[in-house]
Each structure stands twice: as structure tokens, then as C-alpha cells.
Amino acid sequence: MEELPNGFTGFSKRDPNFESASDAIRKAAIEQQGARPDAASAARAARNGWQAAQDALERLPRLDQMGSLWGGSRKANGSGFEQFVNRIEFNGVADNRFDLEAISNIPESDRRWAWVQVDRSAIRHNVMALRNHVGPGVKIMAVVKADGYGHGAVECAKTAFNSGADYLGVATLDEAIELREALINAPVLILSEPPVEAIPLLLAYKVMPSVYTPEFAIRYAEAADMMGQRAPFHLALNTGMNRIGVRYDEAVAFMQHIGFHRALDIKGTFTHFATADAADTLDFEMQLRRFTEAIANLKAAGIDPGIVHAANSAATIRYPETHFGMVRVGIAMYGYHPCPLTRGLIDLKPAMTVRARVTNVNAVPMSEGVSYGLHYRSPGSVKICTVPLGYADGLWRGLSGRIDFIVGGVPFRQVGSICMDQCMFEVNMRTAASRKFLTPQIGDEVIIVGEQDGIAVTMDELAELMGTISYEVTVRFGERLPKVYV
């Protein structure tokens, strides 16, 4: 039978060059004493060394204590971090060399040289532009799901609400709780029906769910009634997208089925358009007709539908007849057009730029390759600059060799396969009368997405190359990159 690898406790054979921890401690003690000790001295030295190691380990926080030590978040921003630092001792003395306030204030853009920059003034501009577009009699729901489409839900919610938004829309209960724990008291609607088990959290955090199943509606009402509360909700109607909602022609029957419960309090009724961004309007018109008929039927049955809302960003901009009592704006609030058909109808300013700094500059000889697969080969007389972001940060690997980065108002071609956490671009060192000559240095700022000196790389351009929409691109960039607000 083949022997297992040597060097593990319990195996019969041992590599002759293997040195155990106790042997190393004993050897160190011998060298320190300058003489060969007897067996008792050696054993004593080993025990003392082992005990010293154990004592040092005991002074460090255990893995199961890390959550409480960090105060629930592994950031240098509170008593949890202070406890962690003070627990680490050297030679039995607490390490007080750190200025906790100073290190906690190191900007995220200096902890990693890649970041998303979010312009709050652009969000304010967009909300105000949308407000002027729909008029004063229509409420605005700012949709901040998916961490504000990658822009940061809390900051965007605060900015939108302070700029004229009336409601906040999220996709999940945890997204709503994040807003509440940030002390945001605006009305918050979950744009789907959460699990029954989440009902206590809805009531505790004062969050409204969408409702479209009688089982959830009754359980929600019962829980609220037991606590002496009302159970506010918005009724979701399915008018043709066939994703969620009560079928449009069953709205009255549904409300009559659940309407006996005294705690239920309908605050709104809504649907969602599947093709408001399409040139063909047939399906859109059918959904709009179904929705208006459902609302009319509810009213005829003596049921107040509450705030009526249907318009997403595309419908808000294209179709005034869909504004009803409230519009739901998502991508438009962040400055991106939901489709080419909305361009020219409203002035929007993109709120997100993606930036990085050069972390390495390398003169690569002719014919040598760069990055995984070595698909790019140096033509000579070039420098290869590295920036610390990659496909784990939203820069899709399929964009490799197909996009430009901007440095000093000059576009440079990205080269080599985009890695998980890094990627490279090429700087041509050959002189040309028609080209501005630059030699980027470590620390120079690079625009990954954004505009500089009239040169731009846009989310829409990346989305087209990726075969997707700008929504997905912004969300991807916002997942891991730190956010800096200006």
C-alpha cells in the first residue's frame, strides 16, 4: 500500500528532513543557551516554548468572536474595531500605537485604487427633471432596489427623497430594512410579496408589501391585528407581463375574498409594463387598457384602489397617460435612458463614473504576451499599465481587448484578458504628430466609465458590447467596488 505524504502526525514514515514544532522550539532553546542541555532541560524548554505560543494564541480573538468584536461589520469605524485592536498584545502589552480615528477615516478609494464615484447632484437633477416632466399632481417613487442599481441605496434614497421623491421602492425585505436602519422614514414598498415568515419584520420596520395571494394577505392581516396595527399594502395586478400579481379581470373577486379582514388597508394598486421601452406599442396598449379597466371595476365595486401607479422609467418619459397617481422611476433617476426612444424627451445626467489608479507600469518587449492565455502580444515600443479592477468588479471578461480607458483626456486600448481583480491597457510610446503623447505613471487616475476632456466611455456602450442593458452594467460595477459620493 502506497504511503501517504510524510510530515503528518500519526503516519509511520517521516521525511528525514521533517522538523516538528517541538523540535524547532527545542533547537532554538539550545542555540540561545549556547550549550547542549540534558533531556530534562530540553523537555522543559519545549514545554515553555509551547506554552508561550499557546498564550499568544489565547490573546487573539477566536473566529467565533470576530462578529461581535467588529460590531457586526469588519470596518474600522467603532467600538468593535477598538476592542479588536486592543485585544492584540505584544509581549503581554496592549498595542496602543494605532490612532483608531485616523485609520478609520482612511478613504475607501485609498484602501483600493479602484472605485465607483456617484454624483449626488446628478441624481438631484434627474429627480427634479422627472418631477417637472410629470407635473406637481403626480407622486414619484424612487426605486432603489439592487443597492440603488449599484449606486448605493441609502445615499440615493436620501438624495431622491430630499429632491422631491415621495415613495421608495425596493425588491426585498432586507433592502427595506437597510433603509429603515439608516433612519429613512419615507414610505417604502416592496415590489413583490415576501414570504409569510417575514411578516413580523414588515410590521416591526413599518414596510408595505405587495399583495397578490389570499394566504399571505390573511396571515399578514392576522399578525397586524394581534398587535393592534393596521396592515397596509399595495395590490399588484398582472395585466400581461405574467410575472407576479392578481390577474387583472379577477381584481374585484380577490379584494372581496380578503376584504372582510378589518386590519387590511389597501394603500395602492399597480401593474408593470413589459414593453414600454419598445417601438411596437400593441402589447403596451393592451396592458394599459386592461389596467384602466381593472381600476374602474374596483371603484365600481366600492373598493378604493389607493395610489394608482403603473409607469416605469420608459412609460414615465414616453406616455403621460400612464402617470396616474404615481410613477416609479429607476434607471432614469440614475441618469440613463431606458431606451433610445426616450432620448431628446428629457435631459438626464449619468450619476456613476468608474475610476481607478495605475498600480504598475511595465515595458513589455516585442512579441511577449500579456495576461491569461497571452492572447495579446506586444508590438514593441509600448508600456503596459495595470489597474486593480476586473470581472469580479463588473468589467465583463468578454470586453477584453474591445474597450478603451481614458487617462488625461486620451483613450488607451485595454489589452489582454481581463482578470478577476485586475486588467491592463496599452500605452503606445511611438511618437505621432496626430496623437497626444502621454506616459502614465503609478498613481495616475484612469477613467474606466465616464467622460474626460470630451472623450467618453458610456454605460450604454459597454451594455451594447456585452449584449445587455445599462441596468445590469451599473449593478455589476456597484457590487464590490467602494463608492465615493461627491
Short mmCIF file of C-alpha atoms in Angstrom, two decimals:
data_model
loop_
_atom_site.label_atom_id
_atom_site.label_comp_id
_atom_site.label_asym_id
_atom_site.label_seq_id
_atom_site.Cartn_x
_atom_site.Cartn_y
_atom_site.Cartn_z
CA MET A 1 0.00 0.00 0.00
CA GLU A 2 1.40 3.40 -1.01
CA GLU A 3 2.34 5.59 1.91
CA LEU A 4 0.55 8.89 2.44
CA PRO A 5 2.65 12.10 2.33
CA ASN A 6 5.11 12.43 5.16
CA GLY A 7 5.05 15.06 7.84
CA PHE A 8 1.57 14.43 9.33
CA THR A 9 1.02 13.24 12.91
CA GLY A 10 0.21 9.57 13.14
CA PHE A 11 1.93 8.33 9.98
CA SER A 12 4.63 5.70 10.42
CA LYS A 13 7.13 7.13 7.93
CA ARG A 14 8.59 10.60 8.26
CA ASP A 15 10.69 12.59 5.84
CA PRO A 16 14.23 12.62 7.29
CA ASN A 17 14.34 16.43 6.78
CA PHE A 18 10.99 17.00 8.53
CA GLU A 19 11.24 19.21 11.64
CA SER A 20 8.32 19.33 14.06
CA ALA A 21 7.28 22.40 16.03
CA SER A 22 8.60 20.92 19.26
CA ASP A 23 11.94 20.10 17.61
CA ALA A 24 12.20 23.68 16.36
CA ILE A 25 11.44 25.10 19.81
CA ARG A 26 13.99 22.77 21.39
CA LYS A 27 16.60 23.73 18.80
CA ALA A 28 16.03 27.42 19.42
CA ALA A 29 16.41 26.92 23.16
CA ILE A 30 19.70 25.08 22.61
CA GLU A 31 21.07 27.85 20.41
CA GLN A 32 20.03 30.50 22.92
CA GLN A 33 21.72 28.74 25.81
CA GLY A 34 24.86 28.07 23.80
CA ALA A 35 25.17 24.56 25.19
CA ARG A 36 23.57 21.15 24.70
CA PRO A 37 21.08 20.64 27.59
CA ASP A 38 20.26 17.35 29.15
CA ALA A 39 16.96 15.61 28.41
CA ALA A 40 15.13 17.33 31.29
CA SER A 41 16.28 20.79 30.18
CA ALA A 42 15.24 20.09 26.64
CA ALA A 43 11.80 18.96 27.73
CA ARG A 44 11.39 21.99 29.95
CA ALA A 45 12.39 24.33 27.11
CA ALA A 46 9.93 22.65 24.79
CA ARG A 47 7.11 22.98 27.32
CA ASN A 48 7.90 26.65 27.94
CA GLY A 49 8.04 27.42 24.24
CA TRP A 50 4.76 25.61 23.60
CA GLN A 51 3.08 27.42 26.48
CA ALA A 52 4.30 30.79 25.17
CA ALA A 53 2.79 30.00 21.78
CA GLN A 54 -0.48 28.94 23.38
CA ASP A 55 -0.60 32.12 25.48
CA ALA A 56 -0.10 34.24 22.38
CA LEU A 57 -2.92 32.45 20.59
CA GLU A 58 -5.24 32.85 23.56
CA ARG A 59 -4.74 36.61 23.45
CA LEU A 60 -6.03 36.76 19.87
CA PRO A 61 -9.81 36.80 19.29
CA ARG A 62 -11.33 33.50 18.30
CA LEU A 63 -13.03 33.20 14.94
CA ASP A 64 -16.45 32.89 16.57
CA GLN A 65 -15.87 36.19 18.39
CA MET A 66 -14.98 38.21 15.30
CA GLY A 67 -18.55 39.29 14.56
CA SER A 68 -19.03 40.86 17.98
CA LEU A 69 -15.55 42.33 18.06
CA TRP A 70 -16.17 44.11 14.78
CA GLY A 71 -19.57 45.28 15.96
CA GLY A 72 -21.20 43.26 13.19
CA SER A 73 -19.10 44.86 10.46
CA ARG A 74 -15.43 44.36 9.73
CA LYS A 75 -14.70 48.05 9.31
CA ALA A 76 -12.54 50.36 11.32
CA ASN A 77 -15.39 52.52 12.46
CA GLY A 78 -16.45 51.88 16.01
CA SER A 79 -16.06 50.28 19.38
CA GLY A 80 -15.92 46.81 17.83
CA PHE A 81 -12.77 47.69 15.94
CA GLU A 82 -11.31 49.36 19.01
CA GLN A 83 -11.90 46.22 21.05
CA PHE A 84 -10.24 44.15 18.34
CA VAL A 85 -7.11 46.30 18.22
CA ASN A 86 -6.81 46.48 21.98
CA ARG A 87 -7.08 42.71 22.29
CA ILE A 88 -3.92 42.22 20.25
CA GLU A 89 -0.92 42.32 22.56
CA PHE A 90 2.81 42.15 22.06
CA ASN A 91 4.91 40.68 24.84
CA GLY A 92 1.92 41.00 27.15
CA VAL A 93 1.42 44.73 26.44
CA ALA A 94 -1.62 46.05 24.58
CA ASP A 95 -0.74 47.65 21.26
CA ASN A 96 -1.75 51.33 21.52
CA ARG A 97 0.24 52.54 18.55
CA PHE A 98 -2.79 52.94 16.27
CA ASP A 99 -4.74 56.17 16.03
CA LEU A 100 -8.12 54.49 15.66
CA GLU A 101 -9.91 57.60 14.43
CA ALA A 102 -7.22 58.31 11.85
CA ILE A 103 -7.15 54.83 10.36
CA SER A 104 -10.95 54.56 10.33
CA ASN A 105 -11.06 57.75 8.25
CA ILE A 106 -8.76 56.44 5.50
CA PRO A 107 -10.96 56.86 2.37
CA GLU A 108 -12.13 53.73 0.61
CA SER A 109 -10.54 54.99 -2.58
CA ASP A 110 -7.18 54.88 -0.79
CA ARG A 111 -7.74 51.35 0.53
CA ARG A 112 -8.11 50.14 -3.03
CA TRP A 113 -7.21 52.08 -6.14
CA ALA A 114 -10.50 51.39 -7.91
CA TRP A 115 -13.87 52.85 -7.04
CA VAL A 116 -17.30 53.95 -8.22
CA GLN A 117 -17.89 57.69 -7.97
CA VAL A 118 -21.53 58.72 -7.53
CA ASP A 119 -22.56 62.30 -8.24
CA ARG A 120 -25.44 63.18 -5.94
CA SER A 121 -26.06 66.42 -7.82
CA ALA A 122 -26.79 64.35 -10.94
CA ILE A 123 -29.41 62.34 -9.02
CA ARG A 124 -30.96 65.58 -7.75
CA HIS A 125 -31.01 66.92 -11.30
CA ASN A 126 -32.69 63.77 -12.63
CA VAL A 127 -35.36 63.65 -9.92
CA MET A 128 -36.18 67.31 -10.48
CA ALA A 129 -36.28 66.80 -14.25
CA LEU A 130 -38.69 63.90 -13.78
CA ARG A 131 -40.75 65.99 -11.35
CA ASN A 132 -41.10 68.74 -13.96
CA HIS A 133 -41.95 66.12 -16.59
CA VAL A 134 -44.85 64.54 -14.69
CA GLY A 135 -46.16 67.68 -13.04
CA PRO A 136 -46.99 68.55 -9.44
CA GLY A 137 -50.05 66.31 -9.05
CA VAL A 138 -48.19 63.03 -9.53
CA LYS A 139 -46.13 61.33 -6.83
CA ILE A 140 -42.68 59.89 -7.58
CA MET A 141 -41.46 56.56 -6.31
CA ALA A 142 -37.66 56.38 -6.37
CA VAL A 143 -36.72 52.75 -7.00
CA VAL A 144 -33.57 51.97 -5.04
CA LYS A 145 -33.56 48.18 -5.31
CA ALA A 146 -30.34 46.27 -6.06
CA ASP A 147 -28.39 48.73 -3.90
CA GLY A 148 -29.72 51.65 -5.87
CA TYR A 149 -28.85 50.00 -9.21
CA GLY A 150 -25.29 49.78 -7.90
CA HIS A 151 -25.14 53.43 -6.80
CA GLY A 152 -25.77 52.79 -3.09
CA ALA A 153 -29.35 52.50 -1.86
CA VAL A 154 -29.11 54.57 1.31
CA GLU A 155 -27.36 57.61 -0.17
CA CYS A 156 -29.51 57.55 -3.29
CA ALA A 157 -32.71 57.20 -1.26
CA LYS A 158 -31.77 60.18 0.90
CA THR A 159 -30.84 62.26 -2.13
CA ALA A 160 -34.00 61.35 -4.04
CA PHE A 161 -36.30 61.95 -1.09
CA ASN A 162 -34.69 65.32 -0.42
CA SER A 163 -35.11 66.19 -4.11
CA GLY A 164 -38.86 65.62 -4.32
CA ALA A 165 -39.49 61.87 -4.33
CA ASP A 166 -42.47 60.71 -2.26
CA TYR A 167 -42.04 56.93 -2.05
CA LEU A 168 -39.17 54.44 -2.10
CA GLY A 169 -39.36 51.11 -3.92
CA VAL A 170 -37.27 48.02 -3.16
CA ALA A 171 -37.23 44.39 -4.25
CA THR A 172 -36.61 42.62 -0.95
CA LEU A 173 -37.34 42.99 2.73
CA ASP A 174 -33.65 43.21 3.58
CA GLU A 175 -33.34 46.18 1.22
CA ALA A 176 -36.21 47.87 3.06
CA ILE A 177 -34.66 47.13 6.45
CA GLU A 178 -31.39 48.69 5.31
CA LEU A 179 -33.24 51.93 4.61
CA ARG A 180 -35.05 51.88 7.93
CA GLU A 181 -31.85 51.21 9.87
CA ALA A 182 -30.34 54.22 8.10
CA LEU A 183 -33.19 56.23 9.71
CA ILE A 184 -35.03 56.81 6.44
CA ASN A 185 -38.71 57.26 7.31
CA ALA A 186 -40.19 57.61 3.84
CA PRO A 187 -42.94 55.19 2.76
CA VAL A 188 -41.22 52.01 1.50
CA LEU A 189 -42.91 49.49 -0.79
CA ILE A 190 -41.56 46.02 -1.53
CA LEU A 191 -42.38 45.44 -5.18
CA SER A 192 -43.23 41.79 -4.60
CA GLU A 193 -44.86 39.65 -1.95
CA PRO A 194 -42.38 38.43 0.69
CA PRO A 195 -42.60 35.06 2.46
CA VAL A 196 -45.17 34.64 5.22
CA GLU A 197 -42.35 34.10 7.71
CA ALA A 198 -41.20 37.68 7.12
CA ILE A 199 -44.47 39.27 8.25
CA PRO A 200 -43.22 40.20 11.76
CA LEU A 201 -40.36 42.14 10.17
CA LEU A 202 -42.76 44.01 7.88
CA LEU A 203 -44.75 45.16 10.90
CA ALA A 204 -41.72 45.95 13.05
CA TYR A 205 -40.00 48.04 10.37
CA LYS A 206 -43.20 49.62 9.01
CA VAL A 207 -42.66 48.35 5.46
CA MET A 208 -45.50 47.83 2.97
CA PRO A 209 -45.61 44.63 0.91
CA SER A 210 -47.16 43.99 -2.44
CA VAL A 211 -50.02 41.52 -2.11
CA TYR A 212 -51.37 39.04 -4.65
CA THR A 213 -52.15 35.81 -2.80
CA PRO A 214 -55.03 35.45 -0.29
CA GLU A 215 -52.95 33.23 2.02
CA PHE A 216 -50.35 35.94 2.55
CA ALA A 217 -52.95 38.70 2.83
CA ILE A 218 -54.87 36.96 5.63
CA ARG A 219 -51.76 35.92 7.56
CA TYR A 220 -50.44 39.48 7.27
CA ALA A 221 -53.74 40.92 8.49
CA GLU A 222 -53.98 38.47 11.39
CA ALA A 223 -50.47 39.28 12.59
CA ALA A 224 -51.13 43.00 12.41
CA ASP A 225 -54.47 42.68 14.21
CA MET A 226 -52.89 40.72 17.06
CA MET A 227 -50.51 43.63 17.59
CA GLY A 228 -53.19 46.28 17.32
CA GLN A 229 -51.82 47.55 14.00
CA ARG A 230 -53.11 48.09 10.51
CA ALA A 231 -51.76 46.02 7.60
CA PRO A 232 -51.07 48.44 4.73
CA PHE A 233 -50.29 47.00 1.29
CA HIS A 234 -50.33 47.66 -2.44
CA LEU A 235 -52.34 45.33 -4.69
CA ALA A 236 -50.26 44.00 -7.61
CA LEU A 237 -52.17 43.28 -10.83
CA ASN A 238 -50.99 41.09 -13.69
CA THR A 239 -52.04 42.77 -16.92
CA GLY A 240 -49.92 40.72 -19.30
CA MET A 241 -46.30 40.56 -18.12
CA ASN A 242 -47.17 37.33 -16.29
CA ARG A 243 -44.55 37.68 -13.58
CA ILE A 244 -46.50 38.48 -10.41
CA GLY A 245 -49.91 39.82 -9.48
CA VAL A 246 -53.60 39.07 -9.37
CA ARG A 247 -54.98 38.64 -12.88
CA TYR A 248 -56.49 41.95 -13.99
CA ASP A 249 -60.00 40.51 -14.51
CA GLU A 250 -60.00 38.88 -11.05
CA ALA A 251 -59.06 42.01 -9.07
CA VAL A 252 -62.56 42.63 -7.68
CA ALA A 253 -63.08 38.99 -6.71
CA PHE A 254 -59.71 38.90 -4.97
CA MET A 255 -60.41 42.02 -2.94
CA GLN A 256 -63.86 40.76 -1.98
CA HIS A 257 -62.29 37.49 -0.88
CA ILE A 258 -59.84 39.15 1.52
CA GLY A 259 -61.73 42.36 2.22
CA PHE A 260 -63.56 41.02 5.26
CA HIS A 261 -60.47 41.45 7.43
CA ARG A 262 -60.58 44.70 9.38
CA ALA A 263 -56.79 45.11 9.58
CA LEU A 264 -56.12 45.12 5.82
CA ASP A 265 -55.55 48.60 4.44
CA ILE A 266 -55.08 48.96 0.69
CA LYS A 267 -52.80 51.92 0.01
CA GLY A 268 -52.19 51.44 -3.69
CA THR A 269 -52.78 49.36 -6.81
CA PHE A 270 -50.21 48.84 -9.54
CA THR A 271 -49.06 46.89 -12.56
CA HIS A 272 -45.82 46.71 -14.55
CA PHE A 273 -45.36 47.23 -18.28
CA ALA A 274 -43.32 44.71 -20.24
CA THR A 275 -42.82 46.76 -23.42
CA ALA A 276 -42.98 50.44 -22.51
CA ASP A 277 -39.48 50.78 -23.98
CA ALA A 278 -40.35 49.12 -27.31
CA ALA A 279 -41.15 50.78 -30.63
CA ASP A 280 -44.12 48.47 -31.16
CA THR A 281 -46.91 49.71 -28.91
CA LEU A 282 -49.51 46.95 -29.37
CA ASP A 283 -48.71 44.96 -26.21
CA PHE A 284 -48.21 48.12 -24.20
CA GLU A 285 -51.61 49.45 -25.21
CA MET A 286 -53.25 46.13 -24.30
CA GLN A 287 -51.69 46.20 -20.81
CA LEU A 288 -52.71 49.81 -20.27
CA ARG A 289 -56.30 49.07 -21.32
CA ARG A 290 -56.50 46.06 -19.00
CA PHE A 291 -55.14 48.07 -16.09
CA THR A 292 -57.51 51.01 -16.51
CA GLU A 293 -60.46 48.58 -16.77
CA ALA A 294 -59.37 46.83 -13.57
CA ILE A 295 -59.13 50.13 -11.70
CA ALA A 296 -62.56 51.16 -12.97
CA ASN A 297 -64.03 47.82 -11.87
CA LEU A 298 -62.55 48.17 -8.37
CA LYS A 299 -64.04 51.63 -8.00
CA ALA A 300 -67.41 50.45 -9.32
CA ALA A 301 -67.41 47.73 -6.66
CA GLY A 302 -66.86 50.35 -3.96
CA ILE A 303 -63.19 49.47 -3.45
CA ASP A 304 -60.76 52.37 -3.18
CA PRO A 305 -57.60 51.33 -5.09
CA GLY A 306 -55.46 53.87 -3.24
CA ILE A 307 -52.50 55.32 -5.17
CA VAL A 308 -52.69 54.03 -8.73
CA HIS A 309 -49.29 53.52 -10.39
CA ALA A 310 -48.04 51.73 -13.48
CA ALA A 311 -45.30 53.76 -15.19
CA ASN A 312 -41.68 52.63 -15.10
CA SER A 313 -38.96 54.98 -16.38
CA ALA A 314 -39.78 54.39 -20.05
CA ALA A 315 -43.52 54.90 -19.60
CA THR A 316 -42.95 57.91 -17.35
CA ILE A 317 -40.99 59.64 -20.10
CA ARG A 318 -42.96 58.43 -23.15
CA TYR A 319 -46.59 58.10 -22.06
CA PRO A 320 -48.24 60.83 -19.92
CA GLU A 321 -51.46 58.79 -19.82
CA THR A 322 -49.70 56.23 -17.58
CA HIS A 323 -48.77 58.68 -14.84
CA PHE A 324 -51.96 58.17 -12.79
CA GLY A 325 -51.27 58.97 -9.12
CA MET A 326 -47.59 57.97 -9.05
CA VAL A 327 -44.73 56.96 -11.33
CA ARG A 328 -41.91 54.56 -10.46
CA VAL A 329 -38.54 55.75 -11.71
CA GLY A 330 -35.47 53.58 -11.53
CA ILE A 331 -32.84 53.78 -14.26
CA ALA A 332 -33.85 57.31 -15.27
CA MET A 333 -33.20 58.58 -11.75
CA TYR A 334 -29.59 57.45 -12.11
CA GLY A 335 -29.22 59.29 -15.40
CA TYR A 336 -29.59 56.55 -18.00
CA HIS A 337 -32.21 56.36 -20.70
CA PRO A 338 -34.33 53.19 -20.58
CA CYS A 339 -34.33 53.03 -24.38
CA PRO A 340 -33.20 55.10 -27.38
CA LEU A 341 -36.77 56.34 -27.85
CA THR A 342 -36.57 58.48 -24.70
CA ARG A 343 -33.51 60.42 -25.81
CA GLY A 344 -34.38 64.00 -26.57
CA LEU A 345 -37.54 63.84 -24.45
CA ILE A 346 -35.81 64.60 -21.13
CA ASP A 347 -32.38 65.74 -20.00
CA LEU A 348 -30.70 63.15 -17.76
CA LYS A 349 -27.22 63.18 -16.24
CA PRO A 350 -25.39 59.91 -15.51
CA ALA A 351 -24.57 59.72 -11.81
CA MET A 352 -21.93 56.97 -11.91
CA THR A 353 -18.37 57.02 -13.12
CA VAL A 354 -15.91 54.16 -12.62
CA ARG A 355 -12.36 55.16 -11.77
CA ALA A 356 -9.06 53.52 -10.91
CA ARG A 357 -5.38 54.33 -10.49
CA VAL A 358 -2.42 52.79 -12.24
CA THR A 359 -0.77 50.23 -9.98
CA ASN A 360 2.05 49.10 -12.27
CA VAL A 361 3.82 50.21 -15.46
CA ASN A 362 5.76 47.62 -17.41
CA ALA A 363 7.75 47.95 -20.64
CA VAL A 364 6.93 44.67 -22.41
CA PRO A 365 9.40 43.61 -25.14
CA MET A 366 8.17 42.85 -28.64
CA SER A 367 6.26 39.55 -29.04
CA GLU A 368 5.90 38.91 -25.30
CA GLY A 369 2.35 38.30 -24.14
CA VAL A 370 0.15 39.90 -21.51
CA SER A 371 -2.40 38.31 -19.13
CA TYR A 372 -4.02 34.87 -19.15
CA GLY A 373 -3.70 32.99 -22.41
CA LEU A 374 -1.22 35.54 -23.75
CA HIS A 375 -3.78 36.43 -26.42
CA TYR A 376 -2.26 39.90 -26.72
CA ARG A 377 1.37 40.20 -27.87
CA SER A 378 3.40 43.37 -27.50
CA PRO A 379 4.19 45.11 -30.81
CA GLY A 380 7.18 46.76 -29.13
CA SER A 381 7.63 50.36 -28.02
CA VAL A 382 4.67 50.10 -25.65
CA LYS A 383 4.13 50.27 -21.92
CA ILE A 384 1.55 48.07 -20.26
CA CYS A 385 -0.27 49.71 -17.34
CA THR A 386 -2.21 47.74 -14.75
CA VAL A 387 -5.33 48.88 -12.91
CA PRO A 388 -6.84 46.98 -9.94
CA LEU A 389 -10.30 46.00 -11.15
CA GLY A 390 -11.60 43.12 -13.19
CA TYR A 391 -14.58 40.98 -13.97
CA ALA A 392 -15.40 40.45 -10.29
CA ASP A 393 -15.95 44.23 -10.19
CA GLY A 394 -18.29 44.32 -13.18
CA LEU A 395 -15.80 44.73 -16.02
CA TRP A 396 -17.07 41.76 -18.01
CA ARG A 397 -14.32 39.44 -19.26
CA GLY A 398 -15.91 39.37 -22.71
CA LEU A 399 -14.92 43.03 -23.11
CA SER A 400 -11.23 42.06 -23.23
CA GLY A 401 -9.44 43.99 -25.97
CA ARG A 402 -12.66 45.73 -27.06
CA ILE A 403 -12.78 48.89 -24.91
CA ASP A 404 -10.75 51.99 -24.15
CA PHE A 405 -9.74 53.55 -20.86
CA ILE A 406 -9.14 57.30 -20.54
CA VAL A 407 -6.06 58.92 -18.99
CA GLY A 408 -5.51 62.66 -19.23
CA GLY A 409 -8.22 63.00 -21.86
CA VAL A 410 -6.59 60.37 -24.08
CA PRO A 411 -8.15 56.96 -24.85
CA PHE A 412 -5.95 53.89 -24.44
CA ARG A 413 -6.90 50.39 -25.57
CA GLN A 414 -7.46 47.77 -22.90
CA VAL A 415 -5.32 44.74 -23.78
CA GLY A 416 -5.04 41.14 -22.64
CA SER A 417 -7.69 39.07 -20.91
CA ILE A 418 -9.50 40.95 -18.17
CA CYS A 419 -8.65 39.14 -14.93
CA MET A 420 -10.86 38.69 -11.87
CA ASP A 421 -9.33 41.63 -9.99
CA GLN A 422 -7.01 43.39 -12.45
CA CYS A 423 -6.65 44.33 -16.09
CA MET A 424 -4.18 46.13 -18.33
CA PHE A 425 -4.09 48.78 -21.02
CA GLU A 426 -1.53 49.68 -23.65
CA VAL A 427 0.33 52.97 -23.98
CA ASN A 428 1.93 53.44 -27.40
CA MET A 429 5.34 55.05 -26.87
CA ARG A 430 5.92 55.74 -30.58
CA THR A 431 5.61 59.43 -31.40
CA ALA A 432 2.95 60.63 -33.82
CA ALA A 433 2.04 64.17 -34.80
CA SER A 434 -1.69 63.41 -34.57
CA ARG A 435 -1.54 61.90 -31.10
CA LYS A 436 -1.11 63.49 -27.70
CA PHE A 437 1.93 61.87 -26.08
CA LEU A 438 1.46 60.63 -22.52
CA THR A 439 3.45 58.37 -20.23
CA PRO A 440 1.12 57.24 -17.40
CA GLN A 441 2.76 56.73 -14.01
CA ILE A 442 1.82 54.67 -10.98
CA GLY A 443 -0.96 56.53 -9.17
CA ASP A 444 -2.35 58.28 -12.25
CA GLU A 445 -6.14 58.28 -12.40
CA VAL A 446 -7.85 56.22 -15.09
CA ILE A 447 -11.46 56.65 -16.25
CA ILE A 448 -12.99 53.24 -16.89
CA VAL A 449 -16.50 54.59 -17.47
CA GLY A 450 -17.11 58.31 -17.71
CA GLU A 451 -16.05 61.41 -19.59
CA GLN A 452 -12.88 63.48 -19.58
CA ASP A 453 -11.91 66.35 -21.90
CA GLY A 454 -14.62 65.45 -24.39
CA ILE A 455 -13.66 61.76 -24.55
CA ALA A 456 -16.27 59.38 -23.11
CA VAL A 457 -16.85 55.72 -22.36
CA THR A 458 -20.52 55.20 -21.50
CA MET A 459 -22.57 52.55 -19.75
CA ASP A 460 -24.67 52.21 -22.88
CA GLU A 461 -21.59 51.47 -24.99
CA LEU A 462 -20.46 48.75 -22.57
CA ALA A 463 -24.01 47.36 -22.42
CA GLU A 464 -24.17 47.11 -26.20
CA LEU A 465 -20.82 45.29 -26.35
CA MET A 466 -21.99 42.95 -23.58
CA GLY A 467 -25.34 42.30 -25.24
CA THR A 468 -27.27 43.59 -22.24
CA ILE A 469 -28.74 46.80 -20.80
CA SER A 470 -27.23 49.62 -18.78
CA TYR A 471 -29.17 48.46 -15.67
CA GLU A 472 -27.06 45.30 -15.45
CA VAL A 473 -23.80 47.15 -16.07
CA THR A 474 -24.30 49.66 -13.24
CA VAL A 475 -25.43 46.95 -10.83
CA ARG A 476 -22.33 44.89 -11.57
CA PHE A 477 -19.95 47.79 -11.02
CA GLY A 478 -21.65 48.63 -7.74
CA GLU A 479 -21.42 45.16 -6.24
CA ARG A 480 -17.81 45.15 -4.99
CA LEU A 481 -16.19 48.46 -5.82
CA PRO A 482 -16.22 51.00 -2.99
CA LYS A 483 -18.47 54.00 -3.53
CA VAL A 484 -17.33 57.60 -3.23
CA TYR A 485 -20.06 60.27 -3.15
CA VAL A 486 -19.48 63.76 -4.46
#
